[in-house]
Coordinates of C-alpha atoms in Angstrom, one line a residue:
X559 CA 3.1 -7.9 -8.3
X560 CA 3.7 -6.6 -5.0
X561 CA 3.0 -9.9 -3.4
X562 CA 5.6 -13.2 -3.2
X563 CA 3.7 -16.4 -4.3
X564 CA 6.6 -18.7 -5.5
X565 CA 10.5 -18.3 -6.3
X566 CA 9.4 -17.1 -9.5
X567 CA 7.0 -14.5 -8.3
X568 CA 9.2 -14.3 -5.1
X569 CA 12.0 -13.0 -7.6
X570 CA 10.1 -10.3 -8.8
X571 CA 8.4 -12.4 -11.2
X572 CA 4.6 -11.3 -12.2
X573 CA 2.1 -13.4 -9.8
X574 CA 2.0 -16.2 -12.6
X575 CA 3.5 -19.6 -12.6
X576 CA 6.6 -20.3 -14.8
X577 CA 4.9 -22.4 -18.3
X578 CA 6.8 -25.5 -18.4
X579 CA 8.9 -26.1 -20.9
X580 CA 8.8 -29.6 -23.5
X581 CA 11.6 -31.9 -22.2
X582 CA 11.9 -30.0 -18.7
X583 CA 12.3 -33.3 -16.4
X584 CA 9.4 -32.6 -13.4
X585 CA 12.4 -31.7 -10.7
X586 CA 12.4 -28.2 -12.8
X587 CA 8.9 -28.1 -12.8
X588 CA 8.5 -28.2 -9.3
X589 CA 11.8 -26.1 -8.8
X590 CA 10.4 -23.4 -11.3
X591 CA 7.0 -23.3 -9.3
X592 CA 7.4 -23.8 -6.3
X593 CA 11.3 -23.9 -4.6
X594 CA 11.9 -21.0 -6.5
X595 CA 9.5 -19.3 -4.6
X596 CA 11.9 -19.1 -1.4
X597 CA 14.3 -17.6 -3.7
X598 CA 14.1 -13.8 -4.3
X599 CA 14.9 -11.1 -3.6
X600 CA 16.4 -9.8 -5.3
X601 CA 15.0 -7.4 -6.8
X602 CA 15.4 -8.9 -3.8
X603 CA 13.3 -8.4 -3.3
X604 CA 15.9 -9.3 -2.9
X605 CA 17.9 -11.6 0.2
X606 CA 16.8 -7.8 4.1
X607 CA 19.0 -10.1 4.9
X608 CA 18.9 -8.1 6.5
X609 CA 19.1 -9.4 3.4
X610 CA 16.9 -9.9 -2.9
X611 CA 19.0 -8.1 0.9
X612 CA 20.9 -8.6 6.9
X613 CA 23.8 -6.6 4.6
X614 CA 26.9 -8.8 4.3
X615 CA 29.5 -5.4 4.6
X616 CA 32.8 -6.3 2.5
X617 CA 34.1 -4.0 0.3
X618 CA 33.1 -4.1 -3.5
X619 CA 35.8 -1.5 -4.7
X620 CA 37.6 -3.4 -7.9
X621 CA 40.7 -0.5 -8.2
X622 CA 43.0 1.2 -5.6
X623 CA 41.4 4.3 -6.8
X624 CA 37.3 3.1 -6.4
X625 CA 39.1 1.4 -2.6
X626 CA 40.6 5.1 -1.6
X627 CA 37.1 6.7 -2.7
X628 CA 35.2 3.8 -1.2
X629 CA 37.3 3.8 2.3
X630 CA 36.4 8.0 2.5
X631 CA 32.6 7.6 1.8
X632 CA 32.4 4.6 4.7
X633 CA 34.6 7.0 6.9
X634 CA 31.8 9.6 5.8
X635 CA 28.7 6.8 6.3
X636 CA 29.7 5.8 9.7
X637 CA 30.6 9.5 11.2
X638 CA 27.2 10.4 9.5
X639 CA 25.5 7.4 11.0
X640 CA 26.8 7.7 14.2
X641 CA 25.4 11.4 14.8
X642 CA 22.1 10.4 13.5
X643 CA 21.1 7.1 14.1
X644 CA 20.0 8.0 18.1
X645 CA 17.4 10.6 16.7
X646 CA 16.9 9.5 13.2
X647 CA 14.2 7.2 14.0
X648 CA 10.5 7.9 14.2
X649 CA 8.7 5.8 17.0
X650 CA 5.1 6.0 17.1
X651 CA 3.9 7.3 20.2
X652 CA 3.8 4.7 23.1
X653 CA 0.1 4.9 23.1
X654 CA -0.4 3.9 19.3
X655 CA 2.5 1.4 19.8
X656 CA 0.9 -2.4 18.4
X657 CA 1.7 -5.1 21.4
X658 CA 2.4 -7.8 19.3
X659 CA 3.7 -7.8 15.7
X660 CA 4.7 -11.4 13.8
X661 CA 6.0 -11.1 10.1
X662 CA 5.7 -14.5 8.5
X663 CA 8.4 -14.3 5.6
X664 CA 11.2 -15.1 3.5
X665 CA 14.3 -13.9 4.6
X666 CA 15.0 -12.6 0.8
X667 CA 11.7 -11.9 -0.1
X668 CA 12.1 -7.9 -1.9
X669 CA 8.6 -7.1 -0.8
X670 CA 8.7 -8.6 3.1
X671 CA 12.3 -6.4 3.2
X672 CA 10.0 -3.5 2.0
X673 CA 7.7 -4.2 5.4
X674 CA 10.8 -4.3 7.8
X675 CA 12.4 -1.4 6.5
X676 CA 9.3 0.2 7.7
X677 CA 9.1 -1.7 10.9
X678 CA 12.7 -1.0 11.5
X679 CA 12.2 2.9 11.0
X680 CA 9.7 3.5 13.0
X681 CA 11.2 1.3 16.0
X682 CA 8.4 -1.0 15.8
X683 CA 9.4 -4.1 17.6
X684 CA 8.7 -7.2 15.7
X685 CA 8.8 -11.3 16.0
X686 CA 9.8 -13.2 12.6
X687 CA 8.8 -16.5 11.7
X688 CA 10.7 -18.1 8.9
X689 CA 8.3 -19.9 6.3
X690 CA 9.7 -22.8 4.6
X691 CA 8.9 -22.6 1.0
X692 CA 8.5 -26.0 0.6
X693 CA 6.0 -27.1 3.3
X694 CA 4.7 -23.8 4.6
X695 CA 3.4 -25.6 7.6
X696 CA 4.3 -22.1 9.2
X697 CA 1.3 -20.3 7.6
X698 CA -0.5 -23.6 7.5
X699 CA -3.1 -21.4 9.8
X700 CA -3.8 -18.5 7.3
X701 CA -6.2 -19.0 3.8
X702 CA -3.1 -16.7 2.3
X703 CA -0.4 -18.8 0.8
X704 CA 1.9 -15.8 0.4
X705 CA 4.3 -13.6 2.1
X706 CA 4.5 -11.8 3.7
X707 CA 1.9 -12.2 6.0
X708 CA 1.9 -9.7 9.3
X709 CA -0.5 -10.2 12.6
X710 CA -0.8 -7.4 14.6
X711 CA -2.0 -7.7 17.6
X712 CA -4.3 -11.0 16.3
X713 CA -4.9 -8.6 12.7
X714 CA -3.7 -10.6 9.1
X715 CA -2.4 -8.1 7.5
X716 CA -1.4 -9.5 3.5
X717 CA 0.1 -7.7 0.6
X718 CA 3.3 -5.4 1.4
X719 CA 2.0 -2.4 0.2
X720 CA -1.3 -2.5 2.0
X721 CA 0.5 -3.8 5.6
X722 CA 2.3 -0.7 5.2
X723 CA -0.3 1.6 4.3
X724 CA -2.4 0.2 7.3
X725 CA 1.1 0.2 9.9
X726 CA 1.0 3.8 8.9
X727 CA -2.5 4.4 9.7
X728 CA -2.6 2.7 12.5
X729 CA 0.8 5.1 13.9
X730 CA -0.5 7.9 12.0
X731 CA -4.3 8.1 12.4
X732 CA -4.2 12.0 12.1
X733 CA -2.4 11.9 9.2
X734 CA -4.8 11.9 6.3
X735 CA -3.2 14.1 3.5
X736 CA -2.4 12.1 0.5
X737 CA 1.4 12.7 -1.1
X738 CA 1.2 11.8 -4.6
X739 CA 4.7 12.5 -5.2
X740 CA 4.8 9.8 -2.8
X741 CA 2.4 7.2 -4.4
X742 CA 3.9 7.9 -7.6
X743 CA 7.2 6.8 -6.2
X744 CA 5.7 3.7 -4.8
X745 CA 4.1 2.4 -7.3
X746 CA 7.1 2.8 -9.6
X747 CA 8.7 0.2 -6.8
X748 CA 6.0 -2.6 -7.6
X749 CA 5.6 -1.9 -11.0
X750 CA 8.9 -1.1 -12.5
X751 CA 11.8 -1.4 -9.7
X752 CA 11.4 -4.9 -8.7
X753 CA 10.9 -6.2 -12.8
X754 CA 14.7 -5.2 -13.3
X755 CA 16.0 -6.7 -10.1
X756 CA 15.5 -10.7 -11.2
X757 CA 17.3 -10.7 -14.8
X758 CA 20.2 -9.1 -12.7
X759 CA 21.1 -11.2 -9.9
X760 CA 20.7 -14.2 -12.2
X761 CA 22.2 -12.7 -15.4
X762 CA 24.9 -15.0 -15.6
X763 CA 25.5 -18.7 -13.6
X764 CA 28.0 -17.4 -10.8
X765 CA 25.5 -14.6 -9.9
X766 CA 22.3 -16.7 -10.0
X767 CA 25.0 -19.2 -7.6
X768 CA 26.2 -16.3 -5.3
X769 CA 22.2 -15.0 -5.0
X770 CA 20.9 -18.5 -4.2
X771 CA 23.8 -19.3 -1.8
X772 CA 22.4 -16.3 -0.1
X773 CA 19.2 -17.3 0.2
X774 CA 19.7 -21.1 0.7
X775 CA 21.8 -19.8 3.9
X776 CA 19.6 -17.3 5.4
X777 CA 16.0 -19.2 4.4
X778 CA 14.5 -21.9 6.0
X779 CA 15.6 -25.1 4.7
X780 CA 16.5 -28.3 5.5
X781 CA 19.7 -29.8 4.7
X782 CA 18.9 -31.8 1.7
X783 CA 16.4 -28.6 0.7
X784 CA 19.3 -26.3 0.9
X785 CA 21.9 -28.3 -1.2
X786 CA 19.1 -28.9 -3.6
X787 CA 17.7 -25.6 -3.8
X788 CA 21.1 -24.2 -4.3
X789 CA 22.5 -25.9 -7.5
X790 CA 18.8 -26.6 -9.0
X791 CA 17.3 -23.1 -7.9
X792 CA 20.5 -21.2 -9.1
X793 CA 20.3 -23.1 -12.9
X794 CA 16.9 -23.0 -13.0
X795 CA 16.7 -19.1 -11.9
X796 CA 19.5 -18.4 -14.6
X797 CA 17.4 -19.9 -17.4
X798 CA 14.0 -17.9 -16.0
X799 CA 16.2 -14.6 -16.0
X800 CA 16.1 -14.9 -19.9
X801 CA 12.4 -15.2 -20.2
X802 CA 12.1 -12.1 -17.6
X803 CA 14.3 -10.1 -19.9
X804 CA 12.0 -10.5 -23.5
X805 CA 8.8 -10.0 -21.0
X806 CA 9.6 -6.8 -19.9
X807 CA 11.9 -5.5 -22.9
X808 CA 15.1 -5.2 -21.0
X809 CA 18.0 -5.8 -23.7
X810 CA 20.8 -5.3 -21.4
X811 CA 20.4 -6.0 -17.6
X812 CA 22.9 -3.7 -16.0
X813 CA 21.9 -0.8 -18.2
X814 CA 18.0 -1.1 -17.1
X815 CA 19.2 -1.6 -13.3
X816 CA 22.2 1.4 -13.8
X817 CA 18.8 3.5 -15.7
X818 CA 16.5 2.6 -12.7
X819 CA 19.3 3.7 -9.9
X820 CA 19.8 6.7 -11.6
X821 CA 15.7 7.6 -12.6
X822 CA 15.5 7.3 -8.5
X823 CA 18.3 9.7 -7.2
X824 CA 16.8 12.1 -10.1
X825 CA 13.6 12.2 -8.8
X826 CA 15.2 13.0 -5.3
X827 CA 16.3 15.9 -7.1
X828 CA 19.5 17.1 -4.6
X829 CA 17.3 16.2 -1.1
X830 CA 18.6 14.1 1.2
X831 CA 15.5 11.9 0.5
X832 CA 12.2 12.0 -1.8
X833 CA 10.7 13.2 1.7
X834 CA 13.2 15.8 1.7
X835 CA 14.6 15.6 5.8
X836 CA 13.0 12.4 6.6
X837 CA 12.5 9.3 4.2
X838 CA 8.8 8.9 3.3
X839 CA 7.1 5.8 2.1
X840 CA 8.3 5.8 -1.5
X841 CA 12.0 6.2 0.7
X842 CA 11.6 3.2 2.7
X843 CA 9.8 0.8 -0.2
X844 CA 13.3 1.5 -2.8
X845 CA 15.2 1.0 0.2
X846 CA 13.5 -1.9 1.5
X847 CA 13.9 -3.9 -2.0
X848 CA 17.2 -2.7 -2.7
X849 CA 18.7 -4.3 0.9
X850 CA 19.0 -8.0 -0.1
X851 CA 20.9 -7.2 -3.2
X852 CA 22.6 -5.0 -2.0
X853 CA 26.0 -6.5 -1.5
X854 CA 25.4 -9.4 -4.5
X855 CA 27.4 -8.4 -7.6
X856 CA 24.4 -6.6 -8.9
X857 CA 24.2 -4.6 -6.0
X858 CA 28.1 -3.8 -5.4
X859 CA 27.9 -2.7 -9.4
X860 CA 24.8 -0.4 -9.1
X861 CA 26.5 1.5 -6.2
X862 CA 30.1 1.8 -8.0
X863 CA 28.3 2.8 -11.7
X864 CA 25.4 5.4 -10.4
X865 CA 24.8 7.8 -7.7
X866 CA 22.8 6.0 -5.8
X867 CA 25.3 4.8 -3.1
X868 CA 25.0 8.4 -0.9
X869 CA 21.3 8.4 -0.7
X870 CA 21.3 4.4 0.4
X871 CA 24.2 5.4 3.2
X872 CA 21.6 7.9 4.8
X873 CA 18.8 5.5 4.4
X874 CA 21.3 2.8 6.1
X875 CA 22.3 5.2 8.9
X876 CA 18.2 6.8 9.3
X877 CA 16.7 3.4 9.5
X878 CA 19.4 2.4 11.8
X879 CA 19.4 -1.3 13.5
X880 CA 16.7 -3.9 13.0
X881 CA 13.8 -3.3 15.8
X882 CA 13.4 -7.4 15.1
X883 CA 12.5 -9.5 18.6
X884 CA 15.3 -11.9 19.0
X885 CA 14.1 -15.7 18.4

């Protein structure tokens, strides 16, 4: 659940391959179980586009009222960000520093955005190699057919959750005290957060369009692959979505996403993060899933219908720019 096998898993689908369906021709098959799997993220997760999220920054107000209140909190973001962003970061110290880091992802992948948020917080420079869902001749090398996949310093690392708890072992190795706040938090991401991302960037067919337009542009694909994966993906997506919603009881799509936003800033509780100065793990994982959708539709109506938006403007301006190696 926390790993990305195909675009059905990769959309925050569980680990399993999609059943096909009587009368489905084999293109769907093969799109449902395998180009899908370049898709997500969403969530997304969820795409850290930077990202299911590199942000695309346009505005998303839909009144002159929501555009006045919008313009004010970016005035706020960017004064905030720019007093912060210098010191906000926490570098591991030089010594514990890893030489070589190489994150083998999708660009939209929800759970590889949840491993460079944590990358990119702590400073902690980083190579990417984009993995063609297709072939994956890129991870040819490696017995793990998923992503993401990081080598440190000659290490496979698999599973997001696990690279980050050993990144933050390996930065941290004093640090032994166990924050269950904290794991609560994180496994809510995995087991809850993600489910509710897929069924809403594909509720309806402009959505699932405008999410695999995204992906098709920042993932690697070739020409054909990319015109292909963008009409096909997108319908195929749209008709998945449906399945997701009756597997994990969501009625109505925006509600469970709006409910989810708003169980998160709850359980901040009026910090600035659930770490309270500083964003903790549980920060960077919502953070990290939430960046590829950020500014889809689903995204854009999360942030204007819950009170979400403040919390991800600090997390933007904390986590600052990407510590990512140019190619």
């Amino acid at each position: 659940m926390r790993r990305t096998h195909n675009l059905y898993s990769h959309f925050l689908v569980a680990r399993r391959t999609v059943p096909p369906c009587s009368g489905v021709s084999s293109f769907r098959v093969a799109c449902e179980q395998k180009l899908v799997s370049s898709a997500l993220y969403s969530s997304a997760t969820a795409f850290d586009p930077n990202r299911w999220w590199l942000p695309l920054r346009y505005p998303f107000a839909s009144t002159a009222s929501n555009s006045i209140k919008a313009g004010v909190a970016g005035a706020l973001s960017f004064s905030f960000a720019l007093s912060t962003a210098v010191e906000a970061k926490e570098p591991p110290s030089p010594e514990l520093l890893p030489k070589d880091v190489v994150l083998y992802q999708y660009e939209a992948c929800p759970f590889c955005n949840k491993v460079k948020a944590f990358l990119d917080y702590h400073d902690i420079p980083y190579k990417v190699v984009e993995v063609n869902p297709f072939s994956k001749k890129e991870i040819k090398w490696s017995d793990y057919k998923k992503v993401p996949i990081l080598v440190v310093d000659g290490e496979q690392l698999v599973d997001s959750s696990d690279i980050i708890d050993k990144l933050s072992h390996m930065i941290h190795p004093k640090n032994s005290v166990v924050d269950e706040e904290e794991t609560k938090w994180r496994r809510w991401v995995d087991e809850h957060l993600v489910h509710v991302l897929s069924p809403n960037i594909y509720r309806t067919t402009s959505e699932a369009l405008e999410s695999f337009n995204y992906i098709t542009t920042h993932g690697n694909f070739s020409f054909t692959e990319r015109l292909t994966t963008k009409y096909a993906g997108a319908g195929v997506m749209y008709m998945v979505s449906k399945k997701l919603k009756k597997k994990y009881g969501i009625t109505d799509e925006r509600a469970a996403l709006y409910d989810a936003a708003q169980t998160w800033t709850k359980a901040i509780d009026g910090r600035d993060f659930l770490g309270g100065s500083r964003p903790n793990l549980a920060d960077l994982a919502v953070f990290g899933v939430l960046r590829p959708i950020r500014h889809l539709k689903a995204g854009r109506d999360m942030v204007e219908n819950t009170n979400i938006g403040e919390w991800y403007q600090r997390m933007e301006a904390v986590v600052g720019d990407s510590s990512r190696l140019p190619a």
